[in-house]
Coordinates of C-alpha atoms and ligand atoms in Angstrom, one line a residue:
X1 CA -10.7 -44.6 122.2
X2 CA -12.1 -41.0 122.2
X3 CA -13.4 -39.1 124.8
X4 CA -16.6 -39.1 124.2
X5 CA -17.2 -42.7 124.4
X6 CA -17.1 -41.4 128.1
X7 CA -21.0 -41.1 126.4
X8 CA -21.9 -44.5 126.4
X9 CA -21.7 -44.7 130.2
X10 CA -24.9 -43.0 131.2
X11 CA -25.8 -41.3 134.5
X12 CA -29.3 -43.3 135.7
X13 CA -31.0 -40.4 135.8
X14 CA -30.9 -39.8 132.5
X15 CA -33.9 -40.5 130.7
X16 CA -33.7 -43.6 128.4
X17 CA -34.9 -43.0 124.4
X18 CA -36.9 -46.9 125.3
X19 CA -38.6 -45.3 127.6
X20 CA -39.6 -42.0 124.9
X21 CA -40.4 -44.4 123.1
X22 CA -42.9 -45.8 125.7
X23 CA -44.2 -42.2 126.6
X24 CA -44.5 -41.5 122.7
X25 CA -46.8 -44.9 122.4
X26 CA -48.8 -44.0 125.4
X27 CA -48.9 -41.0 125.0
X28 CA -50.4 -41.4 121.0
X29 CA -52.6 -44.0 122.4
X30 CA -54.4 -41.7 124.5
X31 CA -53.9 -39.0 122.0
X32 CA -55.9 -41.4 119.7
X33 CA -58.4 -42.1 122.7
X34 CA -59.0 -38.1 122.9
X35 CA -59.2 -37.9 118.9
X36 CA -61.2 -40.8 118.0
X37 CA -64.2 -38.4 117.2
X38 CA -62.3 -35.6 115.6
X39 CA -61.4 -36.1 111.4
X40 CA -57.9 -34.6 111.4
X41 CA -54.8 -36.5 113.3
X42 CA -52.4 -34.0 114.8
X43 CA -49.7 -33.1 113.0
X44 CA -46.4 -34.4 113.9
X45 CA -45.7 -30.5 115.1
X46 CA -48.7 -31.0 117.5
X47 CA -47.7 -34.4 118.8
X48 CA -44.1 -33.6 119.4
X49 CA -45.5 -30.2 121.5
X50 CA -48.2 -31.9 123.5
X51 CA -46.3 -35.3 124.3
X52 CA -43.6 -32.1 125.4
X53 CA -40.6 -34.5 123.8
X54 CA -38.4 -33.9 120.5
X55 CA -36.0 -37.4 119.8
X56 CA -33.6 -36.9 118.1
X57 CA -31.1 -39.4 116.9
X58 CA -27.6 -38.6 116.6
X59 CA -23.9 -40.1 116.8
X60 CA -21.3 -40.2 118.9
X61 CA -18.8 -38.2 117.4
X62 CA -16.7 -34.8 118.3
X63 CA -18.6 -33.1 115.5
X64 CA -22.4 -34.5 116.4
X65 CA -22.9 -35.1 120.1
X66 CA -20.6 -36.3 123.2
X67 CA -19.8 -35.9 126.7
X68 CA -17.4 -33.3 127.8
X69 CA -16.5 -32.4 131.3
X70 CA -19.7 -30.1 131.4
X71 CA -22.1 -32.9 130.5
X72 CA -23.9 -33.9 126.9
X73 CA -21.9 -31.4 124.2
X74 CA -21.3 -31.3 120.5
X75 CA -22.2 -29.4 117.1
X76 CA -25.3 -31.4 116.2
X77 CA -26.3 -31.3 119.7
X78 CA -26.6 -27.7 120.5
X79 CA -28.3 -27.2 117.2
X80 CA -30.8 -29.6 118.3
X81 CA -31.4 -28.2 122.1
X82 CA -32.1 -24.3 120.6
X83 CA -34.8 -26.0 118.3
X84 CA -36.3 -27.9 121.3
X85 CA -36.0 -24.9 122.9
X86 CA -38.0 -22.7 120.3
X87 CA -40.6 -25.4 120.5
X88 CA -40.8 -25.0 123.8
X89 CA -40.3 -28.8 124.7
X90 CA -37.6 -31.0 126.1
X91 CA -34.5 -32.7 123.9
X92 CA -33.8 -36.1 124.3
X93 CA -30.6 -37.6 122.5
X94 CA -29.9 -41.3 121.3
X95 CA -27.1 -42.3 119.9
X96 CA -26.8 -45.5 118.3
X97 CA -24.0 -47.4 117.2
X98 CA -24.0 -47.3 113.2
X99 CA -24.5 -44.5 110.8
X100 CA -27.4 -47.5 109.9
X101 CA -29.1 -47.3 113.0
X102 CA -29.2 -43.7 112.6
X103 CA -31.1 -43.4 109.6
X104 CA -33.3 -46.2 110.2
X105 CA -34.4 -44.7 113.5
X106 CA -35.5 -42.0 111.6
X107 CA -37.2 -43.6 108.7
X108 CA -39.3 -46.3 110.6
X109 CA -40.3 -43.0 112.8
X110 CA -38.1 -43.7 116.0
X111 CA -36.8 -40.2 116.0
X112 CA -38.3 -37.4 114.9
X113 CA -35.1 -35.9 113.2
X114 CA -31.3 -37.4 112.6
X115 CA -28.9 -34.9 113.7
X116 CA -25.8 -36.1 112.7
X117 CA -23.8 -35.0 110.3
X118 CA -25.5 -36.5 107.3
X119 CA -24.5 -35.7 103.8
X120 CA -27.5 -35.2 101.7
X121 CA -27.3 -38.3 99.3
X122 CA -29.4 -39.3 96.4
X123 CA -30.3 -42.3 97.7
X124 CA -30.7 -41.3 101.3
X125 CA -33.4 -38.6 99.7
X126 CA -35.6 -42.0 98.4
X127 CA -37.0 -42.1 102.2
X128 CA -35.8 -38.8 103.9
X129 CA -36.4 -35.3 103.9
X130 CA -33.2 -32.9 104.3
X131 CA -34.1 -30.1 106.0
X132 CA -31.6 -26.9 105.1
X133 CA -28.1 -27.0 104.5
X134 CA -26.0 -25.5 107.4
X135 CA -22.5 -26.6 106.5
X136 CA -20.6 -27.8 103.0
X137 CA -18.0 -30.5 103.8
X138 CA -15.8 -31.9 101.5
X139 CA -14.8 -36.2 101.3
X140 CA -11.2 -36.1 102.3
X141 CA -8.6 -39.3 101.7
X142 CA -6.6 -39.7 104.8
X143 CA -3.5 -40.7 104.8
X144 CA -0.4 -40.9 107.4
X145 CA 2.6 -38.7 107.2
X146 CA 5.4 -40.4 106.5
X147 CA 3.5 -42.8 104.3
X148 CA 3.7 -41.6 100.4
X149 CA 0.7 -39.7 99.7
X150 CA -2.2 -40.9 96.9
X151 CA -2.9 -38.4 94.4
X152 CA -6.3 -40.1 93.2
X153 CA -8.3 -43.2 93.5
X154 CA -6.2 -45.1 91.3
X155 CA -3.5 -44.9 94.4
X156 CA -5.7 -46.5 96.5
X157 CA -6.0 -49.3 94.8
X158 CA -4.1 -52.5 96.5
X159 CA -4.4 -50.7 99.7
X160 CA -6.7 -51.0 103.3
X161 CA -8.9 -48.7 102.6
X162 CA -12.2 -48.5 105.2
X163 CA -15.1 -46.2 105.6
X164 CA -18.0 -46.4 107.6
X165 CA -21.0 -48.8 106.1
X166 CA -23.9 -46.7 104.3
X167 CA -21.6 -43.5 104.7
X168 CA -21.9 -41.1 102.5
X169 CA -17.9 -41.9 101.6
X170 CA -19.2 -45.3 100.6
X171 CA -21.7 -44.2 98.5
X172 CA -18.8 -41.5 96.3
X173 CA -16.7 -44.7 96.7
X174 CA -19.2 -47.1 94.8
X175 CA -19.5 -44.0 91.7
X176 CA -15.4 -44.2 91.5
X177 CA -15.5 -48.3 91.3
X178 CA -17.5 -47.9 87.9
X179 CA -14.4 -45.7 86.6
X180 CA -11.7 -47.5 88.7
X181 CA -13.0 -51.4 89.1
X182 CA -10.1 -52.8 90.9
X183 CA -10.6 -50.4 93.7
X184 CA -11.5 -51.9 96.4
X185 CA -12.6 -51.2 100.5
X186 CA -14.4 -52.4 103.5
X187 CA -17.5 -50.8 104.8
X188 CA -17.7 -51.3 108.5
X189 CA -20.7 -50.5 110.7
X190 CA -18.3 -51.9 114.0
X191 CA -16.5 -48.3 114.4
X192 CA -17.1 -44.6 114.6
X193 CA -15.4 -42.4 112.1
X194 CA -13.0 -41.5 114.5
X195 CA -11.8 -44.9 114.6
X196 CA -10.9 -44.5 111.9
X197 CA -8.7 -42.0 112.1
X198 CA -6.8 -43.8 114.7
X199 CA -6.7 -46.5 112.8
X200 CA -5.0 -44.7 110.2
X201 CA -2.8 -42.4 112.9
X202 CA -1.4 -45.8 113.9
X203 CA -0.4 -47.3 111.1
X204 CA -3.4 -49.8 111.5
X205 CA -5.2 -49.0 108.2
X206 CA -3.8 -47.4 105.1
X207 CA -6.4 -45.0 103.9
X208 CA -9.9 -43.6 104.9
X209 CA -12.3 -41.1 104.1
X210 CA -13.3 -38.2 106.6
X211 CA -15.6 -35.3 106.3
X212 CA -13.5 -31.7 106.1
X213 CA -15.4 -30.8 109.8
X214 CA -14.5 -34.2 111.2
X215 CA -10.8 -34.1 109.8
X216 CA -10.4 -30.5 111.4
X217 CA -11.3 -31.8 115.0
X218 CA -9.7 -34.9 114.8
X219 CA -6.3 -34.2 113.7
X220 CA -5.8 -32.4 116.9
X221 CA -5.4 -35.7 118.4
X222 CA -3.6 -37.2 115.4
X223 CA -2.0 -35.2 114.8
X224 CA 0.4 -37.9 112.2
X225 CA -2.7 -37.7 109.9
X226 CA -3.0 -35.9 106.5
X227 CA -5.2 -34.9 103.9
X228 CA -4.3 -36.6 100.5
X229 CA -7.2 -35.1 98.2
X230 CA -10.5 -34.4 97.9
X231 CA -12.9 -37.5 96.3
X232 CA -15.7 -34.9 95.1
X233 CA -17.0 -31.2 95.4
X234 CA -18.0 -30.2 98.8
X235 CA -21.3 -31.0 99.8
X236 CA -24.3 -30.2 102.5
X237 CA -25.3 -31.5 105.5
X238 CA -28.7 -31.6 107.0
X239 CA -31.2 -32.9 109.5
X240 CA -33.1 -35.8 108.1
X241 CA -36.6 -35.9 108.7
X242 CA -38.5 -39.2 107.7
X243 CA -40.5 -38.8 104.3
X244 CA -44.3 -38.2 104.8
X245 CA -46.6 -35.7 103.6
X246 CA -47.0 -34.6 107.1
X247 CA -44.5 -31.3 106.9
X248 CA -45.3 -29.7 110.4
X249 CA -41.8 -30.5 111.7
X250 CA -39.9 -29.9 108.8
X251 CA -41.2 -26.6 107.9
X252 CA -41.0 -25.6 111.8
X253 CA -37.2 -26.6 111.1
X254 CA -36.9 -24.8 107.9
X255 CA -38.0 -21.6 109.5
X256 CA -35.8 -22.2 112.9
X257 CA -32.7 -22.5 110.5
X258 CA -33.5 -19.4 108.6
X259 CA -33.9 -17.7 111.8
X260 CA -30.8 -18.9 113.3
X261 CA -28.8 -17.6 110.2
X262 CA -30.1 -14.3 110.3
X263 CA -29.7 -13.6 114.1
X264 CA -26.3 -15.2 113.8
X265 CA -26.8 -18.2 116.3
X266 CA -25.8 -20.6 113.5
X267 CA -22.9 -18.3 113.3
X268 CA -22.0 -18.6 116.9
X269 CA -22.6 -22.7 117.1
X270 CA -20.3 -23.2 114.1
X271 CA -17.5 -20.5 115.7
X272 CA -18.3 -22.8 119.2
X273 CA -17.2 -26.0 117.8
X274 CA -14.5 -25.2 114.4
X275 CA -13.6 -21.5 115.4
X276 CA -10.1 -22.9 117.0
X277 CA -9.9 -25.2 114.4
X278 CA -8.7 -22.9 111.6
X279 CA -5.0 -21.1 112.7
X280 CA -4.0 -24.1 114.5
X281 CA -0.3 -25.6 114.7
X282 CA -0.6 -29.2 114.3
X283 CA 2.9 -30.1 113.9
X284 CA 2.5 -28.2 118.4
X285 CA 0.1 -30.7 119.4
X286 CA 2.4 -33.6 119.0
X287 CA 4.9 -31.7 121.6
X288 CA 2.0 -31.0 123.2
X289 CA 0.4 -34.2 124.1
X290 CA 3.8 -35.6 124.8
X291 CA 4.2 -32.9 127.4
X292 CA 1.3 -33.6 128.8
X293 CA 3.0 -36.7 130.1
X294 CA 6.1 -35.8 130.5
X295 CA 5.3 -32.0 132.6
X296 CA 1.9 -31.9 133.0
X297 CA 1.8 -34.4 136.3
X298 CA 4.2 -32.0 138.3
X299 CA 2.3 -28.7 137.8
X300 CA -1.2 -30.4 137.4
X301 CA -1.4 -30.0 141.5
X302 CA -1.0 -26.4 141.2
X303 CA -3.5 -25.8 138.6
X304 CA -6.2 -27.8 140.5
X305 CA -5.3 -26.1 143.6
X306 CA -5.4 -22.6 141.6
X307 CA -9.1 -24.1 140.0
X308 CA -10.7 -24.3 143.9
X309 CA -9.3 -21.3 145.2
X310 CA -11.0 -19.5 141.8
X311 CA -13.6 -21.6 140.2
X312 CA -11.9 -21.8 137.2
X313 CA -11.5 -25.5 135.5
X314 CA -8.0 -26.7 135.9
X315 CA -7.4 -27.5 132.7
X316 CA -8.0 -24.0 130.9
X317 CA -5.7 -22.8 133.2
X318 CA -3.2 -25.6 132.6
X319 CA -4.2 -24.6 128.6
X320 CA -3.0 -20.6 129.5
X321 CA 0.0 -21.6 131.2
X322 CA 0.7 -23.7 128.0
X323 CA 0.1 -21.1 126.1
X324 CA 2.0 -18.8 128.3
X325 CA 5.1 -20.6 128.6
X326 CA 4.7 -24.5 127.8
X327 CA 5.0 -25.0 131.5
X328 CA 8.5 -23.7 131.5
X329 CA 8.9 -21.6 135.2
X330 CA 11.8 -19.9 133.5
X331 CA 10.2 -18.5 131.1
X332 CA 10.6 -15.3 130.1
X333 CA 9.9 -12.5 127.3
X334 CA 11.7 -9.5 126.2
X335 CA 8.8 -7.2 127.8
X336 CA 10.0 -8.7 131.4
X337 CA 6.9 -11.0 131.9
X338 CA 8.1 -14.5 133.4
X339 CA 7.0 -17.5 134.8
X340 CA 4.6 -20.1 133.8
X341 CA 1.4 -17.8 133.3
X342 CA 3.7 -15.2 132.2
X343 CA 2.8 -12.3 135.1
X344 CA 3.9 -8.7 134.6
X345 CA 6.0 -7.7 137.6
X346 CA 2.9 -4.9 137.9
X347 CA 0.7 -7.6 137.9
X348 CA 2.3 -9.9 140.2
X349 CA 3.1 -7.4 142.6
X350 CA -1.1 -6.3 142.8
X351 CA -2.1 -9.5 143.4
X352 CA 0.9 -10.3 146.2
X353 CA 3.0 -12.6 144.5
X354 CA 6.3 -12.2 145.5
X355 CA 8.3 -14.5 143.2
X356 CA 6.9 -15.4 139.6
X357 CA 9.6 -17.8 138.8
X358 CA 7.7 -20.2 141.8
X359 CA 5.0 -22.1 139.5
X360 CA 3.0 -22.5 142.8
X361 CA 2.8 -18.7 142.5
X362 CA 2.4 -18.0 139.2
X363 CA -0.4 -20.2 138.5
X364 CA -2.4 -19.0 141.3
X365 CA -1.8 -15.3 140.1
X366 CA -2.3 -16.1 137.0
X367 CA -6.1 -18.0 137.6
X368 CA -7.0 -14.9 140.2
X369 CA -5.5 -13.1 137.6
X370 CA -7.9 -14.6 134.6
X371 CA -10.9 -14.9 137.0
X372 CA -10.3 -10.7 137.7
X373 CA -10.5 -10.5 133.8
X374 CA -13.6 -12.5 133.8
X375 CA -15.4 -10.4 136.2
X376 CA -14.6 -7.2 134.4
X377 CA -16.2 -8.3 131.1
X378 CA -20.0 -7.0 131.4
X379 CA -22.9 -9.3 132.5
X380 CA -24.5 -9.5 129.4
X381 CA -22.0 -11.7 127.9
X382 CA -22.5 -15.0 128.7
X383 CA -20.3 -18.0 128.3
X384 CA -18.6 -19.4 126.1
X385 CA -18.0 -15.9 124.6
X386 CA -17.3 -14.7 128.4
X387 CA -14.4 -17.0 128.9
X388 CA -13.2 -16.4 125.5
X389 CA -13.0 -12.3 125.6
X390 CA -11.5 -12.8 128.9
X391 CA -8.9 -14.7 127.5
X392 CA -8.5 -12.3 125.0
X393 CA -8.1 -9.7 127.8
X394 CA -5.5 -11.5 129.6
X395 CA -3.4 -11.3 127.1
X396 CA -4.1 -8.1 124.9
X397 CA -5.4 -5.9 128.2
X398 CA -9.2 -5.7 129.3
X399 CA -9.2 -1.7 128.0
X400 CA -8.4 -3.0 124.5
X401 CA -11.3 -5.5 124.4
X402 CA -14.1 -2.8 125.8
X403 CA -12.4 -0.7 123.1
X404 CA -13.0 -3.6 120.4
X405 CA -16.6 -4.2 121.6
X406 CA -17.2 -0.6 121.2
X407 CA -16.3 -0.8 117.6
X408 CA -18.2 -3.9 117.2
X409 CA -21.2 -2.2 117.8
X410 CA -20.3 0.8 115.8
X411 CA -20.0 -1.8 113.1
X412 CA -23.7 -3.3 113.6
X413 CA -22.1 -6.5 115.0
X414 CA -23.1 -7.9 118.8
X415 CA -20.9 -7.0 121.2
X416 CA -21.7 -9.5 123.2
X417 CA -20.2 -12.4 120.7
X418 CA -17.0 -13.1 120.4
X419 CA -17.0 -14.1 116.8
X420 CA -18.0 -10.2 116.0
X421 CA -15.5 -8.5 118.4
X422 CA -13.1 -11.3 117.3
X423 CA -13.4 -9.7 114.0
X424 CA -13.1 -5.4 115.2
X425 CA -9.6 -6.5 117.3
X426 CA -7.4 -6.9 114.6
X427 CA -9.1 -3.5 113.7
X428 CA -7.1 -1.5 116.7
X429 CA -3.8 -1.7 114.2
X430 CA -5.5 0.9 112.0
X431 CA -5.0 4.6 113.1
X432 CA -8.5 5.0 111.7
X433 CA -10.5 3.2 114.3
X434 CA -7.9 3.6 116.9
X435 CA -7.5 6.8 117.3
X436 CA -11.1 6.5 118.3
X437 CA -11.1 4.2 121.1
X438 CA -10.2 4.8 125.0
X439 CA -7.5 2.8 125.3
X440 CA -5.3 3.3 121.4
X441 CA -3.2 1.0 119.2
X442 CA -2.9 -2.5 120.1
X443 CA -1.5 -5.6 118.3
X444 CA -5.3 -6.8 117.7
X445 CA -4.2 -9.8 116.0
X446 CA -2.7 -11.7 118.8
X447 CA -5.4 -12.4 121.4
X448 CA -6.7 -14.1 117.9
X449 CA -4.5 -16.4 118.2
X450 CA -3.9 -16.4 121.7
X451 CA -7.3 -17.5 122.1
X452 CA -7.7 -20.4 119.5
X453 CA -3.9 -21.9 120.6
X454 CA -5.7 -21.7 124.0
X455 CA -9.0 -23.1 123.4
X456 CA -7.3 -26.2 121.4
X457 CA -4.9 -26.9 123.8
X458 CA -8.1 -26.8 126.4
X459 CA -10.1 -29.4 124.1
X460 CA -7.0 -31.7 124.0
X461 CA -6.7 -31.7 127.7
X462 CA -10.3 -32.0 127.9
X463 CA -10.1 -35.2 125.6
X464 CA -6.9 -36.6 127.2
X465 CA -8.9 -36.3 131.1
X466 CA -12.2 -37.0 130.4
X467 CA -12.8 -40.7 132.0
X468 CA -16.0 -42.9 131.7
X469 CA -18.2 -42.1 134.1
X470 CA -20.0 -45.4 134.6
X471 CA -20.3 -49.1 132.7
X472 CA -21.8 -48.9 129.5
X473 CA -25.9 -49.9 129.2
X474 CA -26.7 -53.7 127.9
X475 CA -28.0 -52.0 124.7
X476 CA -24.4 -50.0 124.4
X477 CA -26.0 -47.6 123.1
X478 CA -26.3 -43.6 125.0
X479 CA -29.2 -41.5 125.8
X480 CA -29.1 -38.2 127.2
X481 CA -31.9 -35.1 127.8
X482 CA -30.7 -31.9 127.5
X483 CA -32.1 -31.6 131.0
Ligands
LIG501 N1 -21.3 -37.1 106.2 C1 -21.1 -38.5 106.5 C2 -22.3 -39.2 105.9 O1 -23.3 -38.7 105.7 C3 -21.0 -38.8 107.9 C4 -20.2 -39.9 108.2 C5 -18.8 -39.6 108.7 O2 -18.5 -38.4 109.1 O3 -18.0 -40.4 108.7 O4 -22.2 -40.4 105.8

């Protein structure tokens, strides 16, 4: 079961989408009341800004909208708060249980706009409007390792091979049958694509289909999974709007997305969610989760003694001190630094730690360590980017990432981001921009990867601790406000 199904146990206070749905008729009703004598109906636009309420419909999946240990969270999600935001009104968040809820919640006018991942289909385009493009995915076949791998649909034939019902995978799937007629597969609207993938993972299910985003997050936790080919050319996804000639919302959304491309916010969302994706070590996470069990539970203690004393969640310091030295109190590199967060003696010996080899020490130095690094990067970056520069400074050296900011900004990139001084570091190995800077030459492309192992491992442990909150609603279904 994935962690965010911790979403479908709700905290009271959050606003049900039954009751929107009340406010919404009461409110039009009174809107009618107050309109009866004028010609023109509000827009949509004008509704949605007086009633102070955008719905939006989604689904519960690690690349559209879930719970994480900081409350509501995902891709879709935090596109769809910074629109609510620009209009200046509040977000509330349903998620149902099928892809088919989904769009008919947005056709039959239940939600103003699916956010969900949705491929932009022909047939889907028959009674919704896409809005703009903001990422190409491509159809993958999944298959487990170990398992010989299909080359094209004519391997899948004579297998178990299940997608989600009225996905765009079934659509491509029903295209192939005219060319291959004895394939064959089940269309379930029962499980969420990440089922799926577990499905597959555990030998459960043969074959399934999974978007290129979806596939990058997931396989983090399945790490068993593959990718066997592609069933079509990549295509978009879009917010669905439901098919009227009243355009007020959608050309509001039109213009937000071309303003978020052109600041870079879009950027910044897509570098949130798939930048750790790209560099990382899948055939790691096995050893890592099954560390996890095996020497995560005697140093976890430590780490969420080391997480009160500074503030810092316990589990992205567990994810540096994986990163460091796989939990290993030994450890130790050929530059001297030992010990499960890997402290310089220097180090160690300004922040009063007499013995490094003493995990109880070295994750405390380590965090005060960390939280030092987070204190020196300016104000005006905010998190995530804050935590992730200061990652970057714990293991590179804080001089070295002003130095890099410096150069982003000589470049005309934001200083502040850490997608744009993610891009200068790797520039400090050239004696043209180095001999520049304050602080010289450094390896710029480590605190790269540094970062991205780091931020992976900190989703995995994120996923693996994350518990359900409460019971699940009658309905099953979640809400959430973004408030
Ligand atoms: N892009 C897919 C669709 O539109 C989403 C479903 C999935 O990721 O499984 O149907």
């Amino acid at each position: 079961m994935g962690w965010w199904k911790a979403a479908r146990s709700i905290p009271a206070s959050i606003l049900s989408f039954a009751t929107s749905v009340f406010v919404r008729l009461v409110g039009a009703a009174a809107l009618a009341l107050l309109l009866a004598t004028c010609a023109q109906p509000p827009s949509l636009l004008t509704q949605i800004k007086q009633l102070g309420v955008l719905r939006v419909v989604t689904r519960n999946s690690p690349t559209t909208f879930y719970f994480g240990s900081h409350g509501p969270t995902g891709f879709e999600y935090d596109l769809a708060r910074l629109f609510a935001e620009d209009l200046g009104v509040r977000l509330e968040v349903y998620a149902p249980l099928s892809l088919t809820d989904v769009l008919d919640a947005v056709r039959d006018g239940y939600a103003d706009i699916a956010a969900a991942g949705l491929s932009i289909t022909r047939t889907r385009e028959q009674h919704l409007r896409f809005g703009p493009p903001y990422q190409y995915v491509t159809q993958k076949v999944i298959y487990r390792y170990g398992e010989p791998r299909p080359d094209s649909p004519a391997d899948l034939v004579g297998h178990g091979l299940m997608v989600l019902a009225d996905s765009s995978h079934a659509a491509r799937l029903e295209v192939l049958q005219e060319q291959y007629p004895k394939l064959k597969w089940t269309a379930s609207d029962a499980v969420e694509s990440e089922e799926l993938l577990a499905q597959v993972a555990h030998a459960d299910l043969d074959y399934t289909v999974a978007d290129s985003n979806e596939f990058a997050l997931d396989r983090r936790y399945y790490p068993e999974l593959r990718a066997a080919f592609d069933l079509k050319p990549p295509e978009p996804i879009a917010w669905a709007f439901r098919r009227t000639d009243d355009l007020s919302l959608y050309n509001a959304a039109v213009a937000f997305f071309s303003r978020i491309r052109a600041d870079g916010k879009l950027a910044q969302i897509v570098e949130r969610y798939y930048g750790a994706s790209d560099d990382f070590d899948y055939v790691g996470t096995r050893t890592f989760i099954h560390d996890i069990k095996t020497l995560l539970p005697d140093y976890q203690p430590w780490f969420q003694d080391a997480a009160e004393n500074t503030g810092i969640d316990w589990r992205l310091l567990a994810a540096i001190g994986y990163q460091e030295s796989h939990w290993d109190p030994h450890a130790v590199s050929p530059t001297g630094v030992r010990g499960v967060m890997m402290l310089t003696l220097g180090t160690a010996g300004d922040l009063g730690i007499e013995n490094r080899i003493n995990p109880e020490q070295s994750i405390l130095g380590g965090a005060q360590y960390f939280s030092l690094m987070k204190a020196r990067i300016p104000d005006e970056v905010h998190e995530p980017d804050r935590t992730w520069m200061a990652l970057a400074a714990y293991n590179v050296g804080i001089g070295h990432i002003f130095d890099a900011r410096e150069i982003t900004r000589e470049r005309g990139g934001n200083p502040n981001r850490w997608i744009d001084v993610r891009a200068s570091l790797p520039l400090l190995t050239e004696k043209k921009w180095y001999s520049q800077t304050k602080y010289g030459y450094a390896r710029g492309e480590q605190p790269l990867i540094y970062v991205a192992n780091i931020r992976s491992y900190y989703s995995i442990l994120n996923w693996i601790t994350s518990q359900p909150k409460s019971t699940t609603d009658e309905t099953g279904t979640v809400t959430a406000s973004s408030e």
